[in-house]
Coordinates of C-alpha atoms in Angstrom, one line a residue:
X26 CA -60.5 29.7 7.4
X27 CA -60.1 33.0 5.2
X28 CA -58.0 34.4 8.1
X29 CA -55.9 31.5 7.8
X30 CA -55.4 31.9 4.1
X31 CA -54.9 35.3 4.0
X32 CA -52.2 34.8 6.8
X33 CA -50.4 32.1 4.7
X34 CA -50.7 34.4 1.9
X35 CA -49.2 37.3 3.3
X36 CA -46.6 34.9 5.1
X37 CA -45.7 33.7 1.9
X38 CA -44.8 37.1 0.5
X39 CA -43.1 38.3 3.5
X40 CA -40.9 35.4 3.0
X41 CA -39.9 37.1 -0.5
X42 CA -40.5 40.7 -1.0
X43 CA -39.9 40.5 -4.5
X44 CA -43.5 39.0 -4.6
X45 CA -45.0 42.1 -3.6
X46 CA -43.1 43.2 -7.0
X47 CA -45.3 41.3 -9.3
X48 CA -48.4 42.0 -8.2
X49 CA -47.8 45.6 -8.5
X50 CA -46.9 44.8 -11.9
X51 CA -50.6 43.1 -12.5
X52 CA -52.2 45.9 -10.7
X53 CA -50.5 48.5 -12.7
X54 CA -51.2 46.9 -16.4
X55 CA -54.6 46.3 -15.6
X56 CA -55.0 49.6 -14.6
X57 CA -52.9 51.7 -17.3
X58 CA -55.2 49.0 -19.9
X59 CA -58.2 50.4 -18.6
X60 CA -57.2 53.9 -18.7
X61 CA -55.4 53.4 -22.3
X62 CA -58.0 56.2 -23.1
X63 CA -56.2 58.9 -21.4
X64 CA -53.7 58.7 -24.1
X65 CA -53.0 61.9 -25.6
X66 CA -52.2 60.0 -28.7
X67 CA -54.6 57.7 -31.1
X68 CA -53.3 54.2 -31.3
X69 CA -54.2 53.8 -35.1
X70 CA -53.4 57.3 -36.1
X71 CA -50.9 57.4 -38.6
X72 CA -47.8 60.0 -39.4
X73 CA -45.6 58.6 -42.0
X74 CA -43.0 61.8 -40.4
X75 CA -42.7 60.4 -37.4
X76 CA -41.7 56.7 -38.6
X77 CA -39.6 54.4 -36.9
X78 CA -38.4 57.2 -33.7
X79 CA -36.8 56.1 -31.3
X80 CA -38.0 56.5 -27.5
X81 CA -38.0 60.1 -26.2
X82 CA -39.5 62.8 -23.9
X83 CA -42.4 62.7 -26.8
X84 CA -42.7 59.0 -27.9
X85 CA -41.2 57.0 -24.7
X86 CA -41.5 53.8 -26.5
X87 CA -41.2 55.3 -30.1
X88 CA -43.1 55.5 -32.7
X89 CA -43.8 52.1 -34.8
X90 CA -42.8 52.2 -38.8
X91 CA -46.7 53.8 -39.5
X92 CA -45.4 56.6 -37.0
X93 CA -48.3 55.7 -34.6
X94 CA -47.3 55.7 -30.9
X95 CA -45.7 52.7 -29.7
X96 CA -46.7 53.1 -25.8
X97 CA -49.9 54.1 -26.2
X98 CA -50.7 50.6 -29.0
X99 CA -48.9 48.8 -26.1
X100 CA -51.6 50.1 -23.5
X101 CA -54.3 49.3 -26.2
X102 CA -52.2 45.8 -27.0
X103 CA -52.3 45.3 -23.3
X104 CA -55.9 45.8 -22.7
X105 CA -56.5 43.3 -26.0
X106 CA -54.3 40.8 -24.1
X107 CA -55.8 40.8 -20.9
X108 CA -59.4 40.8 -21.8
X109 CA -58.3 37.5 -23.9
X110 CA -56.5 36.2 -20.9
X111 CA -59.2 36.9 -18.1
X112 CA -62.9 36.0 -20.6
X113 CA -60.6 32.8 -22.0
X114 CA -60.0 31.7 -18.6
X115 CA -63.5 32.2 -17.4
X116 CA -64.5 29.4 -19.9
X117 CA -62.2 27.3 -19.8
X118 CA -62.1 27.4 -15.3
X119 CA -66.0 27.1 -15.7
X120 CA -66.0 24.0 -18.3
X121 CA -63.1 22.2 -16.8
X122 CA -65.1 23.0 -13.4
X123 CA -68.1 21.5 -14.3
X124 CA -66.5 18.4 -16.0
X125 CA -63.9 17.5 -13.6
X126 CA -66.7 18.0 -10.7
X127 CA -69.2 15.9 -12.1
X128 CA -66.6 13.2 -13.3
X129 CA -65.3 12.4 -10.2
X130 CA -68.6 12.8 -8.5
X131 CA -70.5 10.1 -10.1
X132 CA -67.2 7.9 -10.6
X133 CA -67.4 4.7 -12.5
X134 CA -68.3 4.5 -16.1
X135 CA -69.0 8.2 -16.1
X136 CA -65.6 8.6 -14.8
X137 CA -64.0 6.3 -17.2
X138 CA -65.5 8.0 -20.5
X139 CA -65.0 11.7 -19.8
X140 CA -60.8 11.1 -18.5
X141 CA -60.3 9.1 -21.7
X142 CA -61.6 12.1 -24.0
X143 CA -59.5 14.3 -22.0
X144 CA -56.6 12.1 -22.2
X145 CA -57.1 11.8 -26.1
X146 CA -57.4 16.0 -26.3
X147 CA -54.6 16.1 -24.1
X148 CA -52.5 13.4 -26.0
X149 CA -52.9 16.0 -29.2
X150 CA -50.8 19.3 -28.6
X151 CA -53.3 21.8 -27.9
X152 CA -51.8 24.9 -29.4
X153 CA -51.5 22.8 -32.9
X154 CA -55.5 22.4 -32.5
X155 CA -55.9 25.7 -31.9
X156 CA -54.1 27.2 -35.1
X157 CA -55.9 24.6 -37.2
X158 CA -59.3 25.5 -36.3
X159 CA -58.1 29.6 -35.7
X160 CA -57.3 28.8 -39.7
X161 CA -60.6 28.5 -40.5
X162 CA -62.5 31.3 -39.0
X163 CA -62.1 35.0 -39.2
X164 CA -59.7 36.4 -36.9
X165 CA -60.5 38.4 -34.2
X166 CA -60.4 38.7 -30.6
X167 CA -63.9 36.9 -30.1
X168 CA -62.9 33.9 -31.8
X169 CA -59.2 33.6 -30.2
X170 CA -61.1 33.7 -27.1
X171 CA -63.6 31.4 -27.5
X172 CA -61.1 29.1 -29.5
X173 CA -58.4 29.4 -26.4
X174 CA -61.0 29.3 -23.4
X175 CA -62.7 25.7 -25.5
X176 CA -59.7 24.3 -25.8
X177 CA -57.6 25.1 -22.6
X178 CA -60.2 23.4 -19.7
X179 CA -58.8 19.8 -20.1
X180 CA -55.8 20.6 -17.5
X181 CA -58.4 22.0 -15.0
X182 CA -60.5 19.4 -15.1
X183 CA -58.1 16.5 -14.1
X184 CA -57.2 18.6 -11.6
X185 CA -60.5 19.0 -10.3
X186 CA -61.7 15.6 -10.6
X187 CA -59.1 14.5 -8.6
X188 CA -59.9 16.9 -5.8
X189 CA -63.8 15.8 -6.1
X190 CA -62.4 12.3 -5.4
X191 CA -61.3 13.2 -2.2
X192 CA -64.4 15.9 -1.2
X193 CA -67.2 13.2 -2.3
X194 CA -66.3 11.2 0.6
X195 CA -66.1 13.8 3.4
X196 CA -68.7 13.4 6.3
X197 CA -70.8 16.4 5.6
X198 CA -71.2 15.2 1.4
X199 CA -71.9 11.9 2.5
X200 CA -74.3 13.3 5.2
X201 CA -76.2 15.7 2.5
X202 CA -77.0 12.3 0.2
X203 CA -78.5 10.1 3.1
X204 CA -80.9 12.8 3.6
X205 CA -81.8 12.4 0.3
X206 CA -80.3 16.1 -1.2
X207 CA -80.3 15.2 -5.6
X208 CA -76.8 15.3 -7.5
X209 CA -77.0 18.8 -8.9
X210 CA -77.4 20.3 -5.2
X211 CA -74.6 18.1 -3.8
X212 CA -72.2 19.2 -6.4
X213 CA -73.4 22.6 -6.6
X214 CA -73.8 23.1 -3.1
X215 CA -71.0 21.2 -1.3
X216 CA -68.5 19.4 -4.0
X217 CA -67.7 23.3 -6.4
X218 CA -67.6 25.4 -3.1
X219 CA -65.1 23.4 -1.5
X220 CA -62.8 23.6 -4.7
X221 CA -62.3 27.1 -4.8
X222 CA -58.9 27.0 -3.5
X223 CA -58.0 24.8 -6.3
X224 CA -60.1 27.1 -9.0
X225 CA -58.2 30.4 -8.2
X226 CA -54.9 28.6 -8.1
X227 CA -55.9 27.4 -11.6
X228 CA -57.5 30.6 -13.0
X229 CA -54.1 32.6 -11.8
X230 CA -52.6 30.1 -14.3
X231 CA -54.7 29.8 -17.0
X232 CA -54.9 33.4 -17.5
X233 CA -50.8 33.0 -18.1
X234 CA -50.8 30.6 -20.3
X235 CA -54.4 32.3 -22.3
X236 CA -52.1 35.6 -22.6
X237 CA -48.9 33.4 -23.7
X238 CA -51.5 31.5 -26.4
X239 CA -52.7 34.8 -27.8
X240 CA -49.6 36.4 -27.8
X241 CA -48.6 33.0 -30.6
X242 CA -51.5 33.3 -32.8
X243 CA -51.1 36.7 -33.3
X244 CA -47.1 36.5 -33.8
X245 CA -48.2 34.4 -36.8
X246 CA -50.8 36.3 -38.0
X247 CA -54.3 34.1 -36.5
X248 CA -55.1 36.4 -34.0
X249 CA -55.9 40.1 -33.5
X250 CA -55.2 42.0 -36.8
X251 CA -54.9 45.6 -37.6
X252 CA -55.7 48.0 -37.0
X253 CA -56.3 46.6 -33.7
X254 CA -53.2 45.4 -31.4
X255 CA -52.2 43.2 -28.9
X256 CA -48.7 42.6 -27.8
X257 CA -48.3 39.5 -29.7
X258 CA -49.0 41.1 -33.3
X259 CA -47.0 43.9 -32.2
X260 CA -44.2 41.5 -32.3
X261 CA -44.9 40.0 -35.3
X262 CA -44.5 44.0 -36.5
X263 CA -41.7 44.4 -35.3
X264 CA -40.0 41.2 -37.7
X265 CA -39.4 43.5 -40.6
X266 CA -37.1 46.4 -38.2
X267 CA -35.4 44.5 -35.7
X268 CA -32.0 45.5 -36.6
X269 CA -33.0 49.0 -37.4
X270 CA -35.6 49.6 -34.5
X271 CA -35.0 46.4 -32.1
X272 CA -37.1 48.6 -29.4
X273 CA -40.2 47.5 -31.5
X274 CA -39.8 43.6 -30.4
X275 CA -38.2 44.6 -27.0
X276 CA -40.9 46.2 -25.4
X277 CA -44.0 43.9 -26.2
X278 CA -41.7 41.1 -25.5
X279 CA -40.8 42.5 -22.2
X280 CA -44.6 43.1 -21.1
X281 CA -45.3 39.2 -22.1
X282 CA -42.7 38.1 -20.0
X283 CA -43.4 40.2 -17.2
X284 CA -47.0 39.4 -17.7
X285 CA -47.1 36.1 -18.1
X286 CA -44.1 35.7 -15.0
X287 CA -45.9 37.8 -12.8
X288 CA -49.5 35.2 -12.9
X289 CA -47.2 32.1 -12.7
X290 CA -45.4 33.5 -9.5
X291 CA -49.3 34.7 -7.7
X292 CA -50.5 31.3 -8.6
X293 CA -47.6 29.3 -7.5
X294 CA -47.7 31.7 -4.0
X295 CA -51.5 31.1 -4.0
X296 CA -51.4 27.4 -4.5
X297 CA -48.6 27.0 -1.1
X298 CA -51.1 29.2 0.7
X299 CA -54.3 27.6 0.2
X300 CA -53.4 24.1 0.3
X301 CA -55.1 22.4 2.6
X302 CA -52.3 20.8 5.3
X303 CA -50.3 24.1 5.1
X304 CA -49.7 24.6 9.0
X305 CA -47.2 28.0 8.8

């Protein structure tokens, strides 16, 4: 089974070599985040005589309009991003886990009650939710996270439930309950193993669309603040120079994109790959 899927995976990248393009790009950001340190510059020192340079052999990206170091706050803003993107996702793939498992386990009234509260959340846009109750705390990168991973699990869950459907009535489940296994060990042990394809798929995703949703709370202010960065409140920055330094919204915008591109390409590769009644 892993053989298979790492054959479909590699066959799917083969088929496009471009592919092999963006996850070098993950690779590389999540390791220049991590070694962000290495930067001979501070990311919050400030030199009013370097403001507003444009990139060099020195500055590559510039200096901002504080005259702090523009690459080295995007490899800090980076590292801000990520860590929002990947601890966001790991709530909301392990909440939307759990309740799209267990929904579609036990079926019926159970069933009924939890996919019409996820159809109300999901009737309400989410990001509007988000900045309402982001209003009213203090912001920071713990709360965007834990405001982003509570409120993004709804998609995942559907998506899981609907796959649960199908698992629940497989031989070896139905197996597992005449020989009288409980609930908890039939969903932990047969129904959430036999979802991981779907999980991964989902997690490539959600961690897009978490790095896309911190990136717009900090553009308007909600999320990280300063001193700290991330590349969305470098953005919001750069509002005040972009006809005099437009390099100041270019780069952080291009790093989103490429970011946020990048996860959506793996996970739509990773979704053909692991599905199920692939035969390449």
């Amino acid at each position: 089974m892993n053989k298979r899927i790492f054959d479909n995976f590699k066959l799917y990248l083969e088929r496009n070599k471009i592919n092999y393009l963006y996850i070098g790009i993950i690779i590389l950001l999540i390791i220049v985040s991590v070694l962000a340190n290495f930067s001979p510059y501070d990311p919050n020192e400030i030199n009013i005589t370097n403001k507003l340079l444009r990139p060099n052999s020195r500055h590559i990206f510039g200096t901002d309009d504080l005259g702090r170091d523009y690459f080295t706050r995007a490899l800090y803003g980076g590292r801000v991003s990520l860590t929002v993107g990947f601890l966001s996702m790991i709530i909301s793939i392990t909440i939307g886990t759990l309740v799209g498992a267990i929904s579609g386990y036990f079926g019926g009234m159970v069933d009924s009650i939890v996919m019409r509260i996820i159809d109300i959340l999901m009737s309400i846009p989410s990001f509007f939710i988000i900045l309402i109750i982001n209003a009213h705390f203090k912001p920071g990168i713990i709360s965007v996270i834990l405001i982003i991973g509570l409120f993004g699990w709804m998609g995942v869950a559907r998506v899981v439930r609907s796959e649960t459907l199908s698992i629940k009535e497989r031989e070896y489940v139905l197996s597992s309950k005449l020989l009288g296994a409980s609930h908890f060990w039939v969903i932990f042990k047969h129904i959430i193993p036999n979802l991981m394809s779907t999980v991964i798929v989902s997690s490539t995703i959600n961690v897009a669309t978490s790095i896309l949703m911190e990136s717009s709370l900090s553009f308007l202010g909600l999320g990280v603040v300063e001193p700290y960065s991330s590349w969305g409140s470098m953005l919001r920055n750069a509002q005040e120079y972009i006809e005099e330094a437009p390099y100041l919204a270019i780069f952080p915008g291009l790093l989103i994109l490429l970011t946020v591109l990048s996860f959506n390409i793996i996970g739509d590769i990773l979704r053909e790959s692991l599905a199920p009644n692939n035969t390449d």
